[in-house]
Coordinates of C-alpha atoms and ligand atoms in Angstrom, one line a residue:
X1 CA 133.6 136.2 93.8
X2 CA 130.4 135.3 95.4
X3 CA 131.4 131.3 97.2
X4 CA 129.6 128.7 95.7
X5 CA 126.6 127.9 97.9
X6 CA 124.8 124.3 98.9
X7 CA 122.0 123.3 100.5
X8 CA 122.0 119.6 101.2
X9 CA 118.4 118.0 102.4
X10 CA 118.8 114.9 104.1
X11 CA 115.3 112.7 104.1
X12 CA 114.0 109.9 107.3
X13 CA 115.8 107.4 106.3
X14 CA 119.4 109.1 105.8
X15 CA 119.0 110.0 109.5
X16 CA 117.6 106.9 110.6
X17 CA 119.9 105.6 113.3
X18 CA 123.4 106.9 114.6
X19 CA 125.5 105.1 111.6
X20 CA 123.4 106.9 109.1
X21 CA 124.3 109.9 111.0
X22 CA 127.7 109.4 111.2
X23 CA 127.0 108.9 107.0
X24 CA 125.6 111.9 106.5
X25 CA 128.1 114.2 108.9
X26 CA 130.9 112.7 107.0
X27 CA 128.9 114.2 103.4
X28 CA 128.8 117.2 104.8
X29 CA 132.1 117.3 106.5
X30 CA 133.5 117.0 103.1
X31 CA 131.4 119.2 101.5
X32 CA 132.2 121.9 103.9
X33 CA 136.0 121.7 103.4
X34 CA 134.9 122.8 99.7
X35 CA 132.4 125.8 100.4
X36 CA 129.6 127.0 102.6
X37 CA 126.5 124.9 103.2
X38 CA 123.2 124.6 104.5
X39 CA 122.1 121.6 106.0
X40 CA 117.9 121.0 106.1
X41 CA 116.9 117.5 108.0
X42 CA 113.8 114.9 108.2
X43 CA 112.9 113.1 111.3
X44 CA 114.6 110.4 111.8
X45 CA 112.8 107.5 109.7
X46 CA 109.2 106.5 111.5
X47 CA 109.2 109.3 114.0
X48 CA 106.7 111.5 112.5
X49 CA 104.4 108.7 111.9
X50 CA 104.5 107.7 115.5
X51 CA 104.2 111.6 116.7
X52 CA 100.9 111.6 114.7
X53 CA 100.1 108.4 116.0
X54 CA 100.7 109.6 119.9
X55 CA 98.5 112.4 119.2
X56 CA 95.3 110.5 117.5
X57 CA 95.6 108.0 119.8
X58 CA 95.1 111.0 122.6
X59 CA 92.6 112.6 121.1
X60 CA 90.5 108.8 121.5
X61 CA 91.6 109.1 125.1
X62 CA 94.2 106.2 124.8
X63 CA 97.0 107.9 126.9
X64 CA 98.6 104.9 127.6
X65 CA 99.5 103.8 123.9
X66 CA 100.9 107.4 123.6
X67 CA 103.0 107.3 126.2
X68 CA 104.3 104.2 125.2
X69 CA 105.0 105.7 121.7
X70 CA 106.8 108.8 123.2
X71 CA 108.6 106.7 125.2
X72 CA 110.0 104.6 122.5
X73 CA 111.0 108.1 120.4
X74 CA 113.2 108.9 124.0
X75 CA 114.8 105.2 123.7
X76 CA 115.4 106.1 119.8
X77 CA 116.6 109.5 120.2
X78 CA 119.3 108.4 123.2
X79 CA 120.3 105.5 121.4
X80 CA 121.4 107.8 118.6
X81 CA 122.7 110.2 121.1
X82 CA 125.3 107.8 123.3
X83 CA 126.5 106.5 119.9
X84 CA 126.9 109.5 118.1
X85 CA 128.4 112.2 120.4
X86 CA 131.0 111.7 123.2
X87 CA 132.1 115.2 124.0
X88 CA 130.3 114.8 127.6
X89 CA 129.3 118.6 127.5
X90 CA 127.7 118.4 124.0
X91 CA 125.9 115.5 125.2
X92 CA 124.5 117.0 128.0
X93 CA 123.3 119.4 125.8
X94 CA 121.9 117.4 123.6
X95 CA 120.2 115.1 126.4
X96 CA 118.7 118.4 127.9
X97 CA 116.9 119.2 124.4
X98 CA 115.6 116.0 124.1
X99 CA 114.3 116.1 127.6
X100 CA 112.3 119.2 127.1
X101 CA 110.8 118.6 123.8
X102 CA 109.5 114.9 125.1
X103 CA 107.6 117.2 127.8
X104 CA 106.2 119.4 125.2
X105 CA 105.2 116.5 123.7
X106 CA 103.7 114.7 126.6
X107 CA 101.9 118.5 127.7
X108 CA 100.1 118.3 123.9
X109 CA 98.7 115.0 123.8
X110 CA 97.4 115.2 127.4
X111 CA 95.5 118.4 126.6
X112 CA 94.3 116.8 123.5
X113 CA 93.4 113.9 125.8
X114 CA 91.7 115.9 128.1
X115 CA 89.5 118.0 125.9
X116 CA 89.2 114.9 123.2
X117 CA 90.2 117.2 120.1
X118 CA 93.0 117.0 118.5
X119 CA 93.0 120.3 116.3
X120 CA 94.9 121.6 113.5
X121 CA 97.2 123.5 115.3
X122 CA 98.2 121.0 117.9
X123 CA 99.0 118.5 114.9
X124 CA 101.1 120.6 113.5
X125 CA 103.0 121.2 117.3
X126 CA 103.7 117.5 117.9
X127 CA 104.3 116.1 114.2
X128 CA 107.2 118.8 114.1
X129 CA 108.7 117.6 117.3
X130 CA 110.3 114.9 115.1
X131 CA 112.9 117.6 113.4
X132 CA 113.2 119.2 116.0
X133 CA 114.9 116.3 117.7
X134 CA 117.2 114.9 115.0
X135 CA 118.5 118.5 113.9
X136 CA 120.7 118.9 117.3
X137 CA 121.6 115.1 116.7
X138 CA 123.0 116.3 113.4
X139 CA 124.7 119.1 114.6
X140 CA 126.2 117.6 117.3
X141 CA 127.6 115.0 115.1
X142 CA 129.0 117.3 112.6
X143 CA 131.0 118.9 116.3
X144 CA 132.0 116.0 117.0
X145 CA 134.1 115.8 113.8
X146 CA 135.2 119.3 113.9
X147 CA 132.4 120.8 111.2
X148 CA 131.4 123.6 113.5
X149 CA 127.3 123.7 113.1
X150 CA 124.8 125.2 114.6
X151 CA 120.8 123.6 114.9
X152 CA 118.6 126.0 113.8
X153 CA 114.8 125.9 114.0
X154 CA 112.5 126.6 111.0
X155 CA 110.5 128.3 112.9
X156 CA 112.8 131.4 113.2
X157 CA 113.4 131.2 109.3
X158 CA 110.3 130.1 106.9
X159 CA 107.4 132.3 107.1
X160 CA 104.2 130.7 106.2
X161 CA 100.9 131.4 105.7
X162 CA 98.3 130.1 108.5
X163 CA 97.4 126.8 106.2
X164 CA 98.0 124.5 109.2
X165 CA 98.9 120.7 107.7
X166 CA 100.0 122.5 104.6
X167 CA 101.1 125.7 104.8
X168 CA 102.8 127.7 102.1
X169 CA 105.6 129.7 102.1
X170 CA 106.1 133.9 102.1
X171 CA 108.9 134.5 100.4
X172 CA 109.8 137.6 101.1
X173 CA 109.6 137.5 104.9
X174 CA 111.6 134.2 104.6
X175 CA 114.1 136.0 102.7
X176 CA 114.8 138.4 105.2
X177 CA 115.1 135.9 108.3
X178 CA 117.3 133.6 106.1
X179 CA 119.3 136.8 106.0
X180 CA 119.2 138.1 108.9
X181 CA 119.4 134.4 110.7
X182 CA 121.9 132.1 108.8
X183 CA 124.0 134.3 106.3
X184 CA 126.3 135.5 109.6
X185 CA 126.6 131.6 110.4
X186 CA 127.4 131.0 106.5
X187 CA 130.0 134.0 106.9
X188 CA 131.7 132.1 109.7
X189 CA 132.0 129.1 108.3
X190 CA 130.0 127.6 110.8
X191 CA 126.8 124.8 108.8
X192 CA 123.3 125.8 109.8
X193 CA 121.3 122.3 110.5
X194 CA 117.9 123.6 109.8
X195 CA 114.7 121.9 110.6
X196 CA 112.8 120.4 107.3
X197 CA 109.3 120.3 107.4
X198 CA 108.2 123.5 109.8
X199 CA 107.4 127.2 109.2
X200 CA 106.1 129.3 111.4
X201 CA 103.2 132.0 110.5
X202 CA 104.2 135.6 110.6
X203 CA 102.7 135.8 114.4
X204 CA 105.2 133.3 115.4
X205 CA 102.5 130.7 115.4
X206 CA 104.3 126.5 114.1
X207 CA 102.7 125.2 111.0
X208 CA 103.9 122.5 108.8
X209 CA 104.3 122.3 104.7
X210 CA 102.8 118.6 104.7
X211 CA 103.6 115.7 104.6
X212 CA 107.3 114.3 103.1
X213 CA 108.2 118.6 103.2
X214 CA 111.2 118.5 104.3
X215 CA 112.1 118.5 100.3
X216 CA 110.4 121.7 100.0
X217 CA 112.3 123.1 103.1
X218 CA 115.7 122.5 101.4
X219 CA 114.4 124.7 97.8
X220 CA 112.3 127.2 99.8
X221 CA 115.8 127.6 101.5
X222 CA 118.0 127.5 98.7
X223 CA 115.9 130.4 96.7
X224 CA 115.6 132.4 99.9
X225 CA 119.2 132.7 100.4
X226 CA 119.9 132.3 96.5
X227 CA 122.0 129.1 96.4
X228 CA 124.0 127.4 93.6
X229 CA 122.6 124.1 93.5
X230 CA 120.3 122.2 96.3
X231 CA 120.7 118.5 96.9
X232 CA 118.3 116.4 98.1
X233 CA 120.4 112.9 99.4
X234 CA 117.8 110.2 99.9
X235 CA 117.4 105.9 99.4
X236 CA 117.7 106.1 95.5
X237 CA 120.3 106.9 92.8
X238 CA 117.9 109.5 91.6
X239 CA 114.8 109.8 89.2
X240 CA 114.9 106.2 88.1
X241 CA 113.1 105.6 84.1
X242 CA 110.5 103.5 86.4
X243 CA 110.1 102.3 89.9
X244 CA 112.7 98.9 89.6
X245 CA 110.5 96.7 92.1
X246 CA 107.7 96.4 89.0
X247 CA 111.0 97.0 86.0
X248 CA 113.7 95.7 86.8
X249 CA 115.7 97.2 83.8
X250 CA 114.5 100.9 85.4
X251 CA 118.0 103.5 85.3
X252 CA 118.9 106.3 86.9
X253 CA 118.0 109.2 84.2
X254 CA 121.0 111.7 84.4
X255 CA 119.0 114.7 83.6
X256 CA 115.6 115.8 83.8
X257 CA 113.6 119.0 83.8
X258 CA 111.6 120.8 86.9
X259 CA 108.4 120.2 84.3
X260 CA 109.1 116.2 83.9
X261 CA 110.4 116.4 87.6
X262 CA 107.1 117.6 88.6
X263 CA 105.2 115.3 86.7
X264 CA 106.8 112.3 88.1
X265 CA 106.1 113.4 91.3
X266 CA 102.7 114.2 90.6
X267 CA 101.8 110.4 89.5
X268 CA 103.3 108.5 92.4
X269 CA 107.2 108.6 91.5
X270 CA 108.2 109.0 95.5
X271 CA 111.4 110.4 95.6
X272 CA 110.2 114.3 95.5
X273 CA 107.8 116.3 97.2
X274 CA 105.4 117.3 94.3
X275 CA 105.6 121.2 95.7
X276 CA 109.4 121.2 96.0
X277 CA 110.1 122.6 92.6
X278 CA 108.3 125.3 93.0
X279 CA 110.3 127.8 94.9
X280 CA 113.3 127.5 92.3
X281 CA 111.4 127.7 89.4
X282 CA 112.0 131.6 89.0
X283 CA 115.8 131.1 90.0
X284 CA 116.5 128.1 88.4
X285 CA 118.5 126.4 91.0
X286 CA 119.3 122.9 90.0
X287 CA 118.2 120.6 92.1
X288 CA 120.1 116.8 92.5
X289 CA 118.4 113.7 93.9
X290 CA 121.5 111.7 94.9
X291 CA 121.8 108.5 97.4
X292 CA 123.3 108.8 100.8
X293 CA 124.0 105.2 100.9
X294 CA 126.1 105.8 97.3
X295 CA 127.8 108.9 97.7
X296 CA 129.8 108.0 94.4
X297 CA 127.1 107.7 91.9
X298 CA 125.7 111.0 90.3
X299 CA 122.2 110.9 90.4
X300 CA 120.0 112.8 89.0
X301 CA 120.1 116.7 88.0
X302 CA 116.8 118.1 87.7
X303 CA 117.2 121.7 85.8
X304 CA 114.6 124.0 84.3
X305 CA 115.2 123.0 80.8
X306 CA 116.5 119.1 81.1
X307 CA 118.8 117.5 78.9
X308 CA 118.0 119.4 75.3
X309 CA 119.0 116.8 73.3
X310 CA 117.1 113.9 74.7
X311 CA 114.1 113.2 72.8
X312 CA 110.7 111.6 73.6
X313 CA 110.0 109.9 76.4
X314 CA 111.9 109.7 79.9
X315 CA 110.4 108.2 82.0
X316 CA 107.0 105.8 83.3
X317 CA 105.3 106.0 86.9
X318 CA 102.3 104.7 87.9
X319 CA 99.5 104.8 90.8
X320 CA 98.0 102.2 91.8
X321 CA 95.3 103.6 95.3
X322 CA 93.0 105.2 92.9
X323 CA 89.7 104.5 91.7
X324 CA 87.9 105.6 88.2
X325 CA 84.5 107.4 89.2
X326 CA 81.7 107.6 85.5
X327 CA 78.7 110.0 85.6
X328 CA 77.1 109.0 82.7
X329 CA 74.3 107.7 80.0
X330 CA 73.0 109.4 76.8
X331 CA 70.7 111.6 79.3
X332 CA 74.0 113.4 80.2
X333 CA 74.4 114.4 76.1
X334 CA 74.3 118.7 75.7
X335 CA 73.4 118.7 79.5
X336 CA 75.2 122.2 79.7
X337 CA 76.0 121.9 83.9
X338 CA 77.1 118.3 84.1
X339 CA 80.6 118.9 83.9
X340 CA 80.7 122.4 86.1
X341 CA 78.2 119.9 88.9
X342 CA 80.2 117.0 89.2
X343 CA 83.4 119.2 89.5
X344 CA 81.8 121.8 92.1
X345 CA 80.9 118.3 93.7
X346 CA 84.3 116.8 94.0
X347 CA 85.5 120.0 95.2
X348 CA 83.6 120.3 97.8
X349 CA 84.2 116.8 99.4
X350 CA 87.7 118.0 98.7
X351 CA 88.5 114.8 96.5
X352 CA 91.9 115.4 94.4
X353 CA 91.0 114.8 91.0
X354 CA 94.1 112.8 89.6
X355 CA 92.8 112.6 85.8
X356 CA 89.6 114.0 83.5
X357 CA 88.5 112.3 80.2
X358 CA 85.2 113.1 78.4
X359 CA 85.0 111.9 74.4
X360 CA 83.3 114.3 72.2
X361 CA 79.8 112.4 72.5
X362 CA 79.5 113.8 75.7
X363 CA 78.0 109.8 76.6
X364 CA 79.9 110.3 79.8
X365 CA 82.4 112.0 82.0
X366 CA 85.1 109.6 84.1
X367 CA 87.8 110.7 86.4
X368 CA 90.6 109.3 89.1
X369 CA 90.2 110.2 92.2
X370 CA 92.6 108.7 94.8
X371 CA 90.8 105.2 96.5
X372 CA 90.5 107.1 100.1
X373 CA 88.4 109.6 98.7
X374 CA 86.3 107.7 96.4
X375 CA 83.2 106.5 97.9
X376 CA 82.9 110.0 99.7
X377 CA 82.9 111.2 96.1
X378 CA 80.8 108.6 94.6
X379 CA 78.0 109.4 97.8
X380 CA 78.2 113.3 97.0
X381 CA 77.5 112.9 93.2
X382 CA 74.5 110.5 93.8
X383 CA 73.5 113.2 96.1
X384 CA 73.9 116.0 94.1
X385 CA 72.2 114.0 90.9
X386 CA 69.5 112.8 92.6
X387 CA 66.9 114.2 90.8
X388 CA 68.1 113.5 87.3
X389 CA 69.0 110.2 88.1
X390 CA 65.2 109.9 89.0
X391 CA 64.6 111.4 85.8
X392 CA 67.1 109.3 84.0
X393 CA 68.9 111.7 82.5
X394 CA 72.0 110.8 84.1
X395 CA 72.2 107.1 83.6
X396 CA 74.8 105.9 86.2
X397 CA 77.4 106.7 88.5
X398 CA 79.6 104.1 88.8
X399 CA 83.0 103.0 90.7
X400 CA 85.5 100.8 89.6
X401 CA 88.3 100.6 92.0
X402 CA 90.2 98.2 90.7
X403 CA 92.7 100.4 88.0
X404 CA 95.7 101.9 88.1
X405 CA 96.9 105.2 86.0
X406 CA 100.1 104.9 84.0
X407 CA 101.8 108.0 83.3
X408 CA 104.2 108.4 80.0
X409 CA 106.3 111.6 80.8
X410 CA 108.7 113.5 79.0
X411 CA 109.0 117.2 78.2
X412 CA 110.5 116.7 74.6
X413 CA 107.2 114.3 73.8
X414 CA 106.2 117.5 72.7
X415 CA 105.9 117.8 68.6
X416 CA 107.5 114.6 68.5
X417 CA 104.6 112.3 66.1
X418 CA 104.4 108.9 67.3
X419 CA 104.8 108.7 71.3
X420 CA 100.8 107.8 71.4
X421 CA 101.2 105.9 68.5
X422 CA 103.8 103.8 69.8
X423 CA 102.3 103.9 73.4
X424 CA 99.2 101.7 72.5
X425 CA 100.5 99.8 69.4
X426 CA 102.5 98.3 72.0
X427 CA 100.0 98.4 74.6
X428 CA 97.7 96.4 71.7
X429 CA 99.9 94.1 71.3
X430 CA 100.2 93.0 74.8
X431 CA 97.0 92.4 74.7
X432 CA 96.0 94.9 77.7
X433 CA 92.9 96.5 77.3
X434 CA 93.1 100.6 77.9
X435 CA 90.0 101.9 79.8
X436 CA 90.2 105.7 79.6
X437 CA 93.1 107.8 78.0
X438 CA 94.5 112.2 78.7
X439 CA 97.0 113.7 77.1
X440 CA 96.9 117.4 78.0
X441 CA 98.0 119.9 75.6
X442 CA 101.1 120.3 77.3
X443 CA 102.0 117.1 75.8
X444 CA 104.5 116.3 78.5
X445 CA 102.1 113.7 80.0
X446 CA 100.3 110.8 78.3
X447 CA 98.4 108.8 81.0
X448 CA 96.1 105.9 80.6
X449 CA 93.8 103.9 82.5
X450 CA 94.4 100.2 83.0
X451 CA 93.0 97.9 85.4
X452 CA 95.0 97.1 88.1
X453 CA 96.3 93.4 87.2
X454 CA 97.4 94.7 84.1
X455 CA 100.0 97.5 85.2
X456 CA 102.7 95.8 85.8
X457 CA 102.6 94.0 81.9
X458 CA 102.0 97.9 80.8
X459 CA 104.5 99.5 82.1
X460 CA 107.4 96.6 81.1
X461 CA 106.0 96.7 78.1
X462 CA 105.8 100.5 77.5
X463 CA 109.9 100.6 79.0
X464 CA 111.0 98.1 76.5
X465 CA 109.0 99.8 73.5
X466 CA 111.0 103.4 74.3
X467 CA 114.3 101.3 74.9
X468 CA 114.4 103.3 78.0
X469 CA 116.6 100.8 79.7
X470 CA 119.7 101.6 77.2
X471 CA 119.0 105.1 75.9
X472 CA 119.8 106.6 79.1
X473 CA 122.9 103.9 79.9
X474 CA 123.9 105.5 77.0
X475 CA 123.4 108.9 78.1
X476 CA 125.3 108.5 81.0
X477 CA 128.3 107.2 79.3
X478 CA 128.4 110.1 77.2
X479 CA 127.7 112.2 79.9
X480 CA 130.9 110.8 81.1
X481 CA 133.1 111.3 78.3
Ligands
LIG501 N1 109.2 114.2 108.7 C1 108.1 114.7 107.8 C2 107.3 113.5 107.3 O1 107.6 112.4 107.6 C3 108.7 115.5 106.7 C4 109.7 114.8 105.8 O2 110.3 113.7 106.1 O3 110.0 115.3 104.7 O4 106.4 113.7 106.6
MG502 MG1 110.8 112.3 102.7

């Protein structure tokens, strides 16, 4: 029989200092005792930011600030490294890798300081240093206790395409190197500690998958080498029915699917890279979200289809950084290109557009875009409406930045009468007013439009009217039984 495979992603701040470390070798150690594993790690918490920070700061010709800041990653990194490993040959090792990759460091932002550009490629180079360092950290700790590990680097293993700042994977390429690279480890019993974050384009050349993809390392991993389950350890005990700084009766839901997974961490819900669901959605590999800092409590279990019997509504998020843009007037009314214009306009300023709503009179058009990218927006369709604006047959475009989106997700909302019912009943009799409302036709989402003051009141409000605080208390317990 085929041994039962794991990959186990460990995020920033379960790497964050030598006693998370030490945390996160003992997981694994006894994980390993059990069956093979492969072990994907973040930076260690803030380094990324302050590798991207060294390298702005040397494209503005400030080489003194990045020194400093590569400096203080050194100080971090040999903290880590004196606590963490003893075995004076190991930690020479170690020291030596460090050493070098600070260099590389310090050799990118002084060319970036010297020419004052800091250019796609060479972000990519020094924002990936940060795994690069705390994989041998984590490998060498996992030594130290007698796991026998091995740091590998994504670069030898993910094959992207050239997308620098947000590359996607190749699949088949990747397949091959995982083959080729880490099954002879796995066979050996010996736990790859693989790089999150990086690829590496066919031509050898570094890219990274964004931002917070280190999640997306750990599934592009587990469907490339066909694992059993993946398990992304992080802060949290999991998908939570809300974030609990704005509910405090938010709980842990026990099981969700990749569709109300993906919607969560579409609108804001943190604990998931919105892209990391993707490469397991043809094999169906569960994916957990479980809490280095409670190794005991379950989590969550995100699977393609989610808990069957659970109906209605699972869980609220909410963003907050976005603005609501309106191009409209009755001039706007049958105006065949209005909606293709403003679209072809957003696009082009490459604003993300978080949520469309257009009623049926056609009076006017509004959407979410995120805050950072709305007065670029706003400047582009005033541009690009100029002349009917002149003409007054578009009215206004206007910006309101002070709203928030509230998202109602669950994938079993779906045929069930009521949930928008029950939504703004609620929502009515709170008293909160409700500025724009979508509900796509996959009716896992409803999301509405409140200003910014109100969210809070909406979402409590919304969590108490779906009981969402019990039901799935309740769901664990039977879970349990
Ligand atoms: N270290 C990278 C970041 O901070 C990737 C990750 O943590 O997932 O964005
Ligand atoms: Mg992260």
């Amino acid at each position: 029989m085929k041994p039962h495979l794991q990959v186990m992603k460990f995020g920033g701040t379960s790497v964050g200092d030598a006693s998370c470390i030490a945390r996160v070798a003992e997981i694994v150690a006894q994980a390993s005792r059990v069956g093979p594993l492969v072990v994907v790690v973040s930076a260690m918490s803030g380094v990324t930011n302050r590798l991207i920070e060294a390298a702005t700061c040397s494209e503005t010709g400030d080489r003194e600030r990045a020194t400093e800041l590569l400096e203080a990653l050194r100080e971090q990194h040999f903290e880590a490294l004196k606590i963490l490993i003893q075995n004076p040959e190991t930690r020479n090792l170690i020291a030596l890798g460090i050493e070098e990759l600070l260099r590389e460091a310090h050799r990118l932002c002084q060319g970036t300081a010297l020419i004052h550009e800091l250019t796609v490629r060479t972000l990519d180079s020094v924002s990936s240093l940060g795994e690069r360092l705390s994989a041998p950290l984590v490998a060498g700790a996992l030594s130290e206790r007698g796991v026998p590990s091995e740091a590998v680097e994504a670069t030898e293993l993910i094959v992207t395409d050239s997308y620098h700042g947000a590359s996607e994977p190749l699949m088949e390429p990747t397949q091959i190197r995982c083959e080729a690279r880490l099954r002879p480890l796995l066979q050996q019993a010996i736990v790859p500690v693989v790089t999150g974050f990086i690829g590496a384009t066919a031509e050898g050349v570094l890219t990274t998958l964004g931002r917070g993809g280190s999640d997306y390392s750990a599934t592009i991993l587990g469907g490339a080498l066909g694992a059993d389950e993946v398990i992304i350890w992080t802060d949290v005990n999991g998908v939570l029915t809300a974030d609990p700084r704005l509910v405090p009766g938010a709980r842990t839901i026990p099981e969700i699917s990749y569709r109300e997974a993906a919607e969560l961490a579409h609108f804001g819900a943190k604990v998931l890279h919105p892209k990391t669901l993707r490469a397991v959605t043809q094999s169906g590999i569960p994916v957990w979200i479980r809490n280095t800092f409670e190794p005991e409590h379950p989590g969550t279990k995100i699977t393609p289809q989610g808990r069957k019997s659970s109906a209605g509504v699972k869980a609220l998020t909410a963003i907050r950084d976005v603005s609501l843009i309106a191009v409209g007037g009755p001039g706007i009314v049958g105006l065949p290109d209005v909606v293709g214009r403003t679209f072809s306009t957003t696009s082009n300023v490459r604003a993300n557009v978080l949520l469309i709503s257009q009623s049926s009179s056609q009076n006017d058009i509004c959407f979410i875009v995120f805050s950072s990218d709305a007065k670029r927006t706003v400047d582009a369709l005033r541009q690009q409406f100029a002349q009917d604006l002149m003409h007054q047959k578009v009215e206004h475009i206007t910006l309101d930045p002070n709203i928030a989106i509230v998202a109602v997700v669950g994938e079993n909302m779906r045929g069930t009468v009521g949930m928008a019912g029950r939504t703004f009943s609620v929502l009515g009799r709170e008293n909160i007013n409700i500025i724009a409302i979508a509900q796509g036709s996959s009716e896992t989402n409803i999301s509405f439009v409140v200003s910014s003051q109100d969210m809070k009141r909406a979402l409590l409000a919304v969590h108490q009217e779906f009981a969402l605080d019990t039901r799935n208390a309740q769901e664990t317990s039977s879970a349990s039984k």
